Amino acid sequence: MNFLDGSLYPENQQPLIITAAPYAPAWVPADFPEDIAVTMEEQVQKAVDCYEAGARVLHLHVRELDGKGSKRLSKFNELIAGVRRAVPDMIIQVGGSISFAPETEGAAAKWLSDDTRHMLAELDPKPDQVTVTVNTSQMNVVEHWEDADIRGTSMEDPEVYNAYKEMTVPAQPGWAEEHIRRLNEAGIQSAFQCYNINSFESVERLMRRGIYKGPLVLNWVAIGGGMDMPSLYSLANFVRALPDGAVLTVESSMRNVLPINMMGIALGLHVRCGTEDNLWNQARTEKMSTVEQIRQLVRISQEFGRPIATAAQAREICQIDVFYDTVQESLARNGFAPNRNGGQQGFLRKVA
């Protein structure tokens, strides 16, 4: 991305897209009973509340009536259908991580099997996006948390804490290629979760090989623990590598969420918030609901002079339902340099 003269002026930036992550699969309802939805009606209403507050993308997980993250395809279908009826214009982004599994019980804080995660391409009604990780990585989500961040929550249980401390993201090359292929066939956009520069570089190679031919929509995930740290230097290094056509959302955790989002708003990027990422206000004097976090970002963005995207604008910016016919078109539309012609092209010739 190029930051030319005037790039920090709101009239030269896209309207802000806020992604809401209200379903908080790492937490249990008792951790924040005022805000963590349990019944299906409450979960649908949570989407409505986030949309009305200003969020245009819903990062979706599902919870069972016992409060646990759902591992049933049927429950995902039910929630997606409910959200479609209640807020039909909202972009539904299913989180392809820990809360999705078949009917049987799965291990806590462990990502599910390759075959199970592939089933996200079979959701009906289909979501607009599914998050896709590329490259297996450590995902120690608690690494930069402070003791006060988890005081009074289920994370104070040493076994629970250690499970999240030891969590890894399985995203081997063969799995990623097959997963993207299935999402493509279903007409679902891959929303890439990039944990550092090398995961983005692998996404670029997948695009140059024709595995994914569509708009480059991605999150920079700055949560430490095997992923980028939430700092100006890490963000600048990542952004500098992206083509100008990329749609980038910044993401962090706990009290780093707000300052990272403020950087994102100022730079013309997009932002994510919600109880999945953070439970607290900046003073950590009380918990802060997802809707309160969204409203805070709306106020801040308005102070910058940057408008909040309408639903139609968000869909246009993310280019939902858009796929390209050729690798050349995909690279050009996203702002990449074209593939090199002739000579030794290495991995570029190894089209899957």
mmCIF file of N, CA, C and O in Angstrom, residues 52-144:
data_model
loop_
_atom_site.group_PDB
_atom_site.id
_atom_site.type_symbol
_atom_site.label_atom_id
_atom_site.label_comp_id
_atom_site.label_asym_id
_atom_site.label_seq_id
_atom_site.Cartn_x
_atom_site.Cartn_y
_atom_site.Cartn_z
ATOM 1 N N GLU A 52 -26.833 -2.277 14.078
ATOM 2 C CA GLU A 52 -27.426 -0.973 14.357
ATOM 3 C C GLU A 52 -26.418 -0.017 14.993
ATOM 4 O O GLU A 52 -26.514 1.204 14.817
ATOM 5 N N ALA A 53 -25.421 -0.570 15.701
ATOM 6 C CA ALA A 53 -24.387 0.278 16.305
ATOM 7 C C ALA A 53 -23.382 0.776 15.282
ATOM 8 O O ALA A 53 -22.692 1.772 15.519
ATOM 9 N N GLY A 54 -23.273 0.082 14.131
ATOM 10 C CA GLY A 54 -22.361 0.537 13.087
ATOM 11 C C GLY A 54 -21.481 -0.527 12.475
ATOM 12 O O GLY A 54 -20.736 -0.247 11.531
ATOM 13 N N ALA A 55 -21.533 -1.768 12.978
ATOM 14 C CA ALA A 55 -20.738 -2.847 12.390
ATOM 15 C C ALA A 55 -21.393 -3.337 11.108
ATOM 16 O O ALA A 55 -22.617 -3.421 11.019
ATOM 17 N N ARG A 56 -20.585 -3.679 10.133
ATOM 18 C CA ARG A 56 -21.104 -4.166 8.847
ATOM 19 C C ARG A 56 -20.667 -5.593 8.545
ATOM 20 O O ARG A 56 -21.197 -6.218 7.638
ATOM 21 N N VAL A 57 -19.683 -6.102 9.305
ATOM 22 C CA VAL A 57 -19.251 -7.492 9.170
ATOM 23 C C VAL A 57 -19.449 -8.172 10.509
ATOM 24 O O VAL A 57 -19.070 -7.637 11.558
ATOM 25 N N LEU A 58 -20.060 -9.356 10.487
ATOM 26 C CA LEU A 58 -20.297 -10.135 11.703
ATOM 27 C C LEU A 58 -19.389 -11.355 11.686
ATOM 28 O O LEU A 58 -19.539 -12.235 10.838
ATOM 29 N N HIS A 59 -18.429 -11.396 12.597
ATOM 30 C CA HIS A 59 -17.573 -12.577 12.747
ATOM 31 C C HIS A 59 -18.340 -13.573 13.607
ATOM 32 O O HIS A 59 -18.555 -13.358 14.798
ATOM 33 N N LEU A 60 -18.739 -14.677 13.002
ATOM 34 C CA LEU A 60 -19.761 -15.540 13.586
ATOM 35 C C LEU A 60 -19.212 -16.841 14.134
ATOM 36 O O LEU A 60 -18.497 -17.579 13.439
ATOM 37 N N HIS A 61 -19.511 -17.097 15.396
ATOM 38 C CA HIS A 61 -19.392 -18.397 16.044
ATOM 39 C C HIS A 61 -20.759 -18.697 16.642
ATOM 40 O O HIS A 61 -21.628 -17.824 16.709
ATOM 41 N N VAL A 62 -20.965 -19.910 17.115
ATOM 42 C CA VAL A 62 -22.281 -20.296 17.635
ATOM 43 C C VAL A 62 -22.112 -20.947 18.999
ATOM 44 O O VAL A 62 -21.136 -21.664 19.246
ATOM 45 N N ARG A 63 -23.087 -20.706 19.873
ATOM 46 C CA ARG A 63 -23.054 -21.261 21.226
ATOM 47 C C ARG A 63 -24.265 -22.150 21.463
ATOM 48 O O ARG A 63 -25.364 -21.872 20.988
ATOM 49 N N GLU A 64 -24.044 -23.233 22.200
ATOM 50 C CA GLU A 64 -25.128 -24.126 22.594
ATOM 51 C C GLU A 64 -25.827 -23.577 23.840
ATOM 52 O O GLU A 64 -25.324 -22.676 24.515
ATOM 53 N N LEU A 65 -26.985 -24.148 24.169
ATOM 54 C CA LEU A 65 -27.730 -23.683 25.341
ATOM 55 C C LEU A 65 -26.983 -23.919 26.651
ATOM 56 O O LEU A 65 -27.242 -23.248 27.654
ATOM 57 N N ASP A 66 -26.052 -24.892 26.661
ATOM 58 C CA ASP A 66 -25.261 -25.118 27.870
ATOM 59 C C ASP A 66 -24.111 -24.124 27.998
ATOM 60 O O ASP A 66 -23.322 -24.188 28.942
ATOM 61 N N GLY A 67 -24.021 -23.193 27.041
ATOM 62 C CA GLY A 67 -22.999 -22.156 27.105
ATOM 63 C C GLY A 67 -21.723 -22.478 26.372
ATOM 64 O O GLY A 67 -20.871 -21.606 26.202
ATOM 65 N N LYS A 68 -21.560 -23.721 25.925
ATOM 66 C CA LYS A 68 -20.341 -24.104 25.230
ATOM 67 C C LYS A 68 -20.416 -23.705 23.761
ATOM 68 O O LYS A 68 -21.492 -23.598 23.188
ATOM 69 N N GLY A 69 -19.233 -23.502 23.164
ATOM 70 C CA GLY A 69 -19.193 -23.229 21.734
ATOM 71 C C GLY A 69 -19.760 -24.404 20.964
ATOM 72 O O GLY A 69 -19.445 -25.566 21.244
ATOM 73 N N SER A 70 -20.616 -24.115 19.999
ATOM 74 C CA SER A 70 -21.276 -25.193 19.264
ATOM 75 C C SER A 70 -20.314 -25.898 18.326
ATOM 76 O O SER A 70 -19.445 -25.278 17.713
ATOM 77 N N LYS A 71 -20.510 -27.189 18.215
ATOM 78 C CA LYS A 71 -19.724 -28.023 17.311
ATOM 79 C C LYS A 71 -20.637 -28.691 16.302
ATOM 80 O O LYS A 71 -20.330 -29.756 15.779
ATOM 81 N N ARG A 72 -21.769 -28.048 16.016
ATOM 82 C CA ARG A 72 -22.769 -28.657 15.124
ATOM 83 C C ARG A 72 -23.009 -27.788 13.908
ATOM 84 O O ARG A 72 -23.324 -26.605 14.010
ATOM 85 N N LEU A 73 -22.877 -28.400 12.742
ATOM 86 C CA LEU A 73 -23.153 -27.708 11.491
ATOM 87 C C LEU A 73 -24.576 -27.154 11.479
ATOM 88 O O LEU A 73 -24.818 -26.043 11.008
ATOM 89 N N SER A 74 -25.507 -27.911 12.031
ATOM 90 C CA SER A 74 -26.908 -27.489 12.018
ATOM 91 C C SER A 74 -27.112 -26.199 12.805
ATOM 92 O O SER A 74 -27.939 -25.356 12.426
ATOM 93 N N LYS A 75 -26.364 -26.008 13.885
ATOM 94 C CA LYS A 75 -26.501 -24.780 14.678
ATOM 95 C C LYS A 75 -25.942 -23.568 13.912
ATOM 96 O O LYS A 75 -26.500 -22.469 13.983
ATOM 97 N N PHE A 76 -24.862 -23.791 13.178
ATOM 98 C CA PHE A 76 -24.337 -22.710 12.353
ATOM 99 C C PHE A 76 -25.348 -22.319 11.287
ATOM 100 O O PHE A 76 -25.593 -21.135 11.047
ATOM 101 N N ASN A 77 -25.944 -23.324 10.656
ATOM 102 C CA ASN A 77 -26.953 -23.041 9.637
ATOM 103 C C ASN A 77 -28.120 -22.259 10.231
ATOM 104 O O ASN A 77 -28.649 -21.328 9.612
ATOM 105 N N GLU A 78 -28.519 -22.631 11.441
ATOM 106 C CA GLU A 78 -29.643 -21.970 12.089
ATOM 107 C C GLU A 78 -29.333 -20.509 12.392
ATOM 108 O O GLU A 78 -30.165 -19.618 12.146
ATOM 109 N N LEU A 79 -28.129 -20.240 12.914
ATOM 110 C CA LEU A 79 -27.783 -18.861 13.242
ATOM 111 C C LEU A 79 -27.615 -18.022 11.977
ATOM 112 O O LEU A 79 -28.092 -16.877 11.914
ATOM 113 N N ILE A 80 -26.957 -18.566 10.963
ATOM 114 C CA ILE A 80 -26.792 -17.819 9.713
ATOM 115 C C ILE A 80 -28.150 -17.462 9.124
ATOM 116 O O ILE A 80 -28.381 -16.329 8.678
ATOM 117 N N ALA A 81 -29.072 -18.426 9.129
ATOM 118 C CA ALA A 81 -30.409 -18.164 8.589
ATOM 119 C C ALA A 81 -31.111 -17.082 9.395
ATOM 120 O O ALA A 81 -31.773 -16.193 8.831
ATOM 121 N N GLY A 82 -30.957 -17.121 10.713
ATOM 122 C CA GLY A 82 -31.584 -16.112 11.561
ATOM 123 C C GLY A 82 -31.023 -14.728 11.326
ATOM 124 O O GLY A 82 -31.760 -13.737 11.276
ATOM 125 N N VAL A 83 -29.700 -14.643 11.173
ATOM 126 C CA VAL A 83 -29.072 -13.345 10.910
ATOM 127 C C VAL A 83 -29.477 -12.828 9.536
ATOM 128 O O VAL A 83 -29.744 -11.638 9.360
ATOM 129 N N ARG A 84 -29.549 -13.714 8.548
ATOM 130 C CA ARG A 84 -29.961 -13.309 7.199
ATOM 131 C C ARG A 84 -31.362 -12.687 7.221
ATOM 132 O O ARG A 84 -31.627 -11.700 6.527
ATOM 133 N N ARG A 85 -32.248 -13.268 8.015
ATOM 134 C CA ARG A 85 -33.606 -12.724 8.091
ATOM 135 C C ARG A 85 -33.614 -11.380 8.819
ATOM 136 O O ARG A 85 -34.326 -10.452 8.417
ATOM 137 N N ALA A 86 -32.843 -11.282 9.889
ATOM 138 C CA ALA A 86 -32.912 -10.101 10.752
ATOM 139 C C ALA A 86 -32.145 -8.909 10.192
ATOM 140 O O ALA A 86 -32.604 -7.760 10.289
ATOM 141 N N VAL A 87 -30.952 -9.162 9.641
ATOM 142 C CA VAL A 87 -30.124 -8.088 9.059
ATOM 143 C C VAL A 87 -29.555 -8.604 7.733
ATOM 144 O O VAL A 87 -28.393 -8.977 7.641
ATOM 145 N N PRO A 88 -30.374 -8.633 6.707
ATOM 146 C CA PRO A 88 -29.975 -9.271 5.444
ATOM 147 C C PRO A 88 -28.775 -8.632 4.763
ATOM 148 O O PRO A 88 -28.108 -9.300 3.965
ATOM 149 N N ASP A 89 -28.481 -7.378 5.058
ATOM 150 C CA ASP A 89 -27.370 -6.705 4.384
ATOM 151 C C ASP A 89 -26.031 -6.905 5.084
ATOM 152 O O ASP A 89 -24.987 -6.556 4.526
ATOM 153 N N MET A 90 -26.026 -7.445 6.288
ATOM 154 C CA MET A 90 -24.788 -7.603 7.030
ATOM 155 C C MET A 90 -23.923 -8.690 6.394
ATOM 156 O O MET A 90 -24.423 -9.735 5.962
ATOM 157 N N ILE A 91 -22.625 -8.446 6.314
ATOM 158 C CA ILE A 91 -21.691 -9.441 5.794
ATOM 159 C C ILE A 91 -21.443 -10.475 6.885
ATOM 160 O O ILE A 91 -21.006 -10.138 7.988
ATOM 161 N N ILE A 92 -21.734 -11.730 6.585
ATOM 162 C CA ILE A 92 -21.540 -12.810 7.555
ATOM 163 C C ILE A 92 -20.210 -13.484 7.279
ATOM 164 O O ILE A 92 -19.979 -14.029 6.200
ATOM 165 N N GLN A 93 -19.349 -13.443 8.266
ATOM 166 C CA GLN A 93 -18.014 -14.023 8.187
ATOM 167 C C GLN A 93 -17.917 -15.118 9.247
ATOM 168 O O GLN A 93 -17.878 -14.853 10.436
ATOM 169 N N VAL A 94 -17.883 -16.365 8.814
ATOM 170 C CA VAL A 94 -17.796 -17.474 9.765
ATOM 171 C C VAL A 94 -16.341 -17.680 10.170
ATOM 172 O O VAL A 94 -15.449 -17.755 9.321
ATOM 173 N N GLY A 95 -16.102 -17.753 11.463
ATOM 174 C CA GLY A 95 -14.762 -18.007 11.975
ATOM 175 C C GLY A 95 -14.398 -19.472 11.818
ATOM 176 O O GLY A 95 -15.037 -20.336 12.418
ATOM 177 N N GLY A 96 -13.382 -19.743 11.025
ATOM 178 C CA GLY A 96 -13.024 -21.135 10.744
ATOM 179 C C GLY A 96 -12.070 -21.716 11.754
ATOM 180 O O GLY A 96 -11.071 -22.326 11.392
ATOM 181 N N SER A 97 -12.374 -21.559 13.044
ATOM 182 C CA SER A 97 -11.382 -21.917 14.058
ATOM 183 C C SER A 97 -11.888 -22.939 15.059
ATOM 184 O O SER A 97 -12.251 -24.051 14.697
ATOM 185 N N ILE A 98 -11.994 -22.576 16.320
ATOM 186 C CA ILE A 98 -12.109 -23.584 17.376
ATOM 187 C C ILE A 98 -13.530 -23.985 17.720
ATOM 188 O O ILE A 98 -13.715 -24.996 18.395
ATOM 189 N N SER A 99 -14.530 -23.215 17.333
ATOM 190 C CA SER A 99 -15.859 -23.515 17.852
ATOM 191 C C SER A 99 -16.688 -24.356 16.901
ATOM 192 O O SER A 99 -17.842 -24.635 17.184
ATOM 193 N N PHE A 100 -16.115 -24.764 15.779
ATOM 194 C CA PHE A 100 -16.883 -25.551 14.820
ATOM 195 C C PHE A 100 -16.434 -27.005 14.850
ATOM 196 O O PHE A 100 -15.268 -27.296 14.765
ATOM 197 N N ALA A 101 -17.378 -27.935 14.981
ATOM 198 C CA ALA A 101 -17.063 -29.358 15.012
ATOM 199 C C ALA A 101 -18.307 -30.147 14.675
ATOM 200 O O ALA A 101 -19.413 -29.602 14.655
ATOM 201 N N PRO A 102 -18.172 -31.473 14.418
ATOM 202 C CA PRO A 102 -19.364 -32.300 14.201
ATOM 203 C C PRO A 102 -20.148 -32.496 15.488
ATOM 204 O O PRO A 102 -19.855 -31.880 16.514
ATOM 205 N N GLU A 103 -21.139 -33.367 15.451
ATOM 206 C CA GLU A 103 -22.044 -33.529 16.583
ATOM 207 C C GLU A 103 -21.333 -33.977 17.859
ATOM 208 O O GLU A 103 -21.753 -33.664 18.959
ATOM 209 N N THR A 104 -20.258 -34.752 17.736
ATOM 210 C CA THR A 104 -19.579 -35.266 18.921
ATOM 211 C C THR A 104 -18.750 -34.188 19.598
ATOM 212 O O THR A 104 -18.324 -33.214 18.966
ATOM 213 N N GLU A 105 -18.486 -34.381 20.882
ATOM 214 C CA GLU A 105 -17.742 -33.402 21.658
ATOM 215 C C GLU A 105 -16.277 -33.377 21.232
ATOM 216 O O GLU A 105 -15.666 -34.415 20.994
ATOM 217 N N GLY A 106 -15.687 -32.191 21.141
ATOM 218 C CA GLY A 106 -14.283 -32.070 20.770
ATOM 219 C C GLY A 106 -13.477 -31.518 21.928
ATOM 220 O O GLY A 106 -14.013 -31.049 22.930
ATOM 221 N N ALA A 107 -12.178 -31.572 21.803
ATOM 222 C CA ALA A 107 -11.302 -31.085 22.861
ATOM 223 C C ALA A 107 -11.321 -29.560 22.885
ATOM 224 O O ALA A 107 -11.378 -28.911 21.852
ATOM 225 N N ALA A 108 -11.284 -29.011 24.089
ATOM 226 C CA ALA A 108 -11.299 -27.559 24.228
ATOM 227 C C ALA A 108 -9.993 -26.965 23.730
ATOM 228 O O ALA A 108 -8.929 -27.561 23.864
ATOM 229 N N ALA A 109 -10.101 -25.782 23.138
ATOM 230 C CA ALA A 109 -8.941 -25.001 22.719
ATOM 231 C C ALA A 109 -8.075 -25.730 21.709
ATOM 232 O O ALA A 109 -6.870 -25.533 21.651
ATOM 233 N N LYS A 110 -8.687 -26.611 20.926
ATOM 234 C CA LYS A 110 -7.972 -27.264 19.837
ATOM 235 C C LYS A 110 -8.787 -27.127 18.564
ATOM 236 O O LYS A 110 -9.988 -27.327 18.561
ATOM 237 N N TRP A 111 -8.109 -26.776 17.504
ATOM 238 C CA TRP A 111 -8.794 -26.659 16.220
ATOM 239 C C TRP A 111 -9.195 -28.042 15.749
ATOM 240 O O TRP A 111 -8.537 -29.037 16.033
ATOM 241 N N LEU A 112 -10.278 -28.096 15.004
ATOM 242 C CA LEU A 112 -10.825 -29.379 14.597
ATOM 243 C C LEU A 112 -10.088 -29.960 13.398
ATOM 244 O O LEU A 112 -9.235 -29.321 12.806
ATOM 245 N N SER A 113 -10.458 -31.183 13.036
ATOM 246 C CA SER A 113 -9.771 -31.894 11.969
ATOM 247 C C SER A 113 -9.926 -31.183 10.631
ATOM 248 O O SER A 113 -10.837 -30.385 10.422
ATOM 249 N N ASP A 114 -9.021 -31.508 9.704
ATOM 250 C CA ASP A 114 -9.076 -30.908 8.379
ATOM 251 C C ASP A 114 -10.416 -31.150 7.720
ATOM 252 O O ASP A 114 -11.038 -30.238 7.164
ATOM 253 N N ASP A 115 -10.882 -32.395 7.737
ATOM 254 C CA ASP A 115 -12.139 -32.723 7.073
ATOM 255 C C ASP A 115 -13.308 -31.962 7.685
ATOM 256 O O ASP A 115 -14.217 -31.523 6.973
ATOM 257 N N THR A 116 -13.292 -31.800 8.996
ATOM 258 C CA THR A 116 -14.374 -31.089 9.663
ATOM 259 C C THR A 116 -14.396 -29.616 9.259
ATOM 260 O O THR A 116 -15.438 -29.051 8.943
ATOM 261 N N ARG A 117 -13.238 -28.990 9.226
ATOM 262 C CA ARG A 117 -13.184 -27.579 8.853
ATOM 263 C C ARG A 117 -13.587 -27.376 7.394
ATOM 264 O O ARG A 117 -14.147 -26.336 7.045
ATOM 265 N N HIS A 118 -13.312 -28.366 6.545
ATOM 266 C CA HIS A 118 -13.740 -28.252 5.152
ATOM 267 C C HIS A 118 -15.261 -28.165 5.033
ATOM 268 O O HIS A 118 -15.783 -27.613 4.052
ATOM 269 N N MET A 119 -15.975 -28.680 6.032
ATOM 270 C CA MET A 119 -17.433 -28.677 5.976
ATOM 271 C C MET A 119 -18.012 -27.267 6.035
ATOM 272 O O MET A 119 -19.191 -27.066 5.723
ATOM 273 N N LEU A 120 -17.194 -26.285 6.407
ATOM 274 C CA LEU A 120 -17.683 -24.903 6.406
ATOM 275 C C LEU A 120 -18.107 -24.465 5.010
ATOM 276 O O LEU A 120 -18.921 -23.557 4.867
ATOM 277 N N ALA A 121 -17.564 -25.096 3.985
ATOM 278 C CA ALA A 121 -17.957 -24.772 2.612
ATOM 279 C C ALA A 121 -19.347 -25.295 2.286
ATOM 280 O O ALA A 121 -19.904 -24.949 1.237
ATOM 281 N N GLU A 122 -19.916 -26.121 3.168
ATOM 282 C CA GLU A 122 -21.229 -26.714 2.927
ATOM 283 C C GLU A 122 -22.332 -26.044 3.735
ATOM 284 O O GLU A 122 -23.475 -26.510 3.745
ATOM 285 N N LEU A 123 -22.011 -24.962 4.422
ATOM 286 C CA LEU A 123 -23.025 -24.270 5.215
ATOM 287 C C LEU A 123 -24.182 -23.805 4.337
ATOM 288 O O LEU A 123 -23.982 -23.374 3.201
ATOM 289 N N ASP A 124 -25.394 -23.890 4.881
ATOM 290 C CA ASP A 124 -26.598 -23.533 4.122
ATOM 291 C C ASP A 124 -27.610 -22.895 5.073
ATOM 292 O O ASP A 124 -28.128 -23.566 5.956
ATOM 293 N N PRO A 125 -27.893 -21.585 4.905
ATOM 294 C CA PRO A 125 -27.429 -20.701 3.835
ATOM 295 C C PRO A 125 -25.934 -20.409 3.950
ATOM 296 O O PRO A 125 -25.377 -20.424 5.047
ATOM 297 N N LYS A 126 -25.325 -20.152 2.804
ATOM 298 C CA LYS A 126 -23.876 -19.939 2.806
ATOM 299 C C LYS A 126 -23.539 -18.571 3.392
ATOM 300 O O LYS A 126 -24.284 -17.603 3.199
ATOM 301 N N PRO A 127 -22.441 -18.468 4.106
ATOM 302 C CA PRO A 127 -21.971 -17.153 4.559
ATOM 303 C C PRO A 127 -21.314 -16.400 3.415
ATOM 304 O O PRO A 127 -21.071 -16.964 2.347
ATOM 305 N N ASP A 128 -21.028 -15.136 3.641
ATOM 306 C CA ASP A 128 -20.312 -14.349 2.636
ATOM 307 C C ASP A 128 -18.825 -14.668 2.643
ATOM 308 O O ASP A 128 -18.172 -14.678 1.597
ATOM 309 N N GLN A 129 -18.297 -14.905 3.837
ATOM 310 C CA GLN A 129 -16.866 -15.157 4.001
ATOM 311 C C GLN A 129 -16.650 -16.272 5.021
ATOM 312 O O GLN A 129 -17.482 -16.477 5.919
ATOM 313 N N VAL A 130 -15.538 -16.966 4.886
ATOM 314 C CA VAL A 130 -15.017 -17.851 5.928
ATOM 315 C C VAL A 130 -13.569 -17.453 6.155
ATOM 316 O O VAL A 130 -12.818 -17.241 5.194
ATOM 317 N N THR A 131 -13.160 -17.298 7.405
ATOM 318 C CA THR A 131 -11.769 -16.949 7.666
ATOM 319 C C THR A 131 -10.882 -18.151 7.372
ATOM 320 O O THR A 131 -11.207 -19.287 7.706
ATOM 321 N N VAL A 132 -9.757 -17.875 6.728
ATOM 322 C CA VAL A 132 -8.822 -18.921 6.303
ATOM 323 C C VAL A 132 -7.436 -18.579 6.826
ATOM 324 O O VAL A 132 -6.901 -17.499 6.544
ATOM 325 N N THR A 133 -6.870 -19.480 7.596
ATOM 326 C CA THR A 133 -5.497 -19.319 8.055
ATOM 327 C C THR A 133 -4.556 -20.004 7.072
ATOM 328 O O THR A 133 -4.901 -21.013 6.467
ATOM 329 N N VAL A 134 -3.390 -19.455 6.931
ATOM 330 C CA VAL A 134 -2.378 -20.026 6.045
ATOM 331 C C VAL A 134 -1.069 -20.128 6.820
ATOM 332 O O VAL A 134 -0.603 -19.139 7.383
ATOM 333 N N ASN A 135 -0.505 -21.314 6.849
ATOM 334 C CA ASN A 135 0.731 -21.678 7.552
ATOM 335 C C ASN A 135 0.435 -22.012 9.019
ATOM 336 O O ASN A 135 -0.135 -21.193 9.763
ATOM 337 N N THR A 136 0.811 -23.199 9.397
ATOM 338 C CA THR A 136 0.658 -23.644 10.779
ATOM 339 C C THR A 136 1.478 -22.745 11.702
ATOM 340 O O THR A 136 2.614 -22.390 11.398
ATOM 341 N N SER A 137 0.874 -22.366 12.824
ATOM 342 C CA SER A 137 1.531 -21.415 13.719
ATOM 343 C C SER A 137 1.129 -21.669 15.165
ATOM 344 O O SER A 137 0.060 -22.208 15.447
ATOM 345 N N GLN A 138 2.008 -21.291 16.069
ATOM 346 C CA GLN A 138 1.629 -21.212 17.478
ATOM 347 C C GLN A 138 0.559 -20.138 17.629
ATOM 348 O O GLN A 138 0.605 -19.108 16.951
ATOM 349 N N MET A 139 -0.424 -20.394 18.493
ATOM 350 C CA MET A 139 -1.452 -19.391 18.761
ATOM 351 C C MET A 139 -1.651 -19.279 20.274
ATOM 352 O O MET A 139 -2.687 -19.634 20.828
ATOM 353 N N ASN A 140 -0.616 -18.798 20.932
ATOM 354 C CA ASN A 140 -0.649 -18.602 22.375
ATOM 355 C C ASN A 140 -1.339 -17.270 22.657
ATOM 356 O O ASN A 140 -0.699 -16.230 22.821
ATOM 357 N N VAL A 141 -2.674 -17.307 22.683
ATOM 358 C CA VAL A 141 -3.451 -16.062 22.758
ATOM 359 C C VAL A 141 -3.280 -15.333 24.083
ATOM 360 O O VAL A 141 -3.617 -14.148 24.189
ATOM 361 N N VAL A 142 -2.748 -16.008 25.099
ATOM 362 C CA VAL A 142 -2.649 -15.387 26.418
ATOM 363 C C VAL A 142 -1.284 -14.750 26.661
ATOM 364 O O VAL A 142 -1.056 -14.173 27.721
ATOM 365 N N GLU A 143 -0.386 -14.817 25.683
ATOM 366 C CA GLU A 143 1.007 -14.455 25.942
ATOM 367 C C GLU A 143 1.188 -13.032 26.449
ATOM 368 O O GLU A 143 1.992 -12.780 27.350
ATOM 369 N N HIS A 144 0.473 -12.063 25.875
ATOM 370 C CA HIS A 144 0.690 -10.686 26.334
ATOM 371 C C HIS A 144 -0.420 -10.195 27.263
ATOM 372 O O HIS A 144 -0.494 -9.003 27.559
#
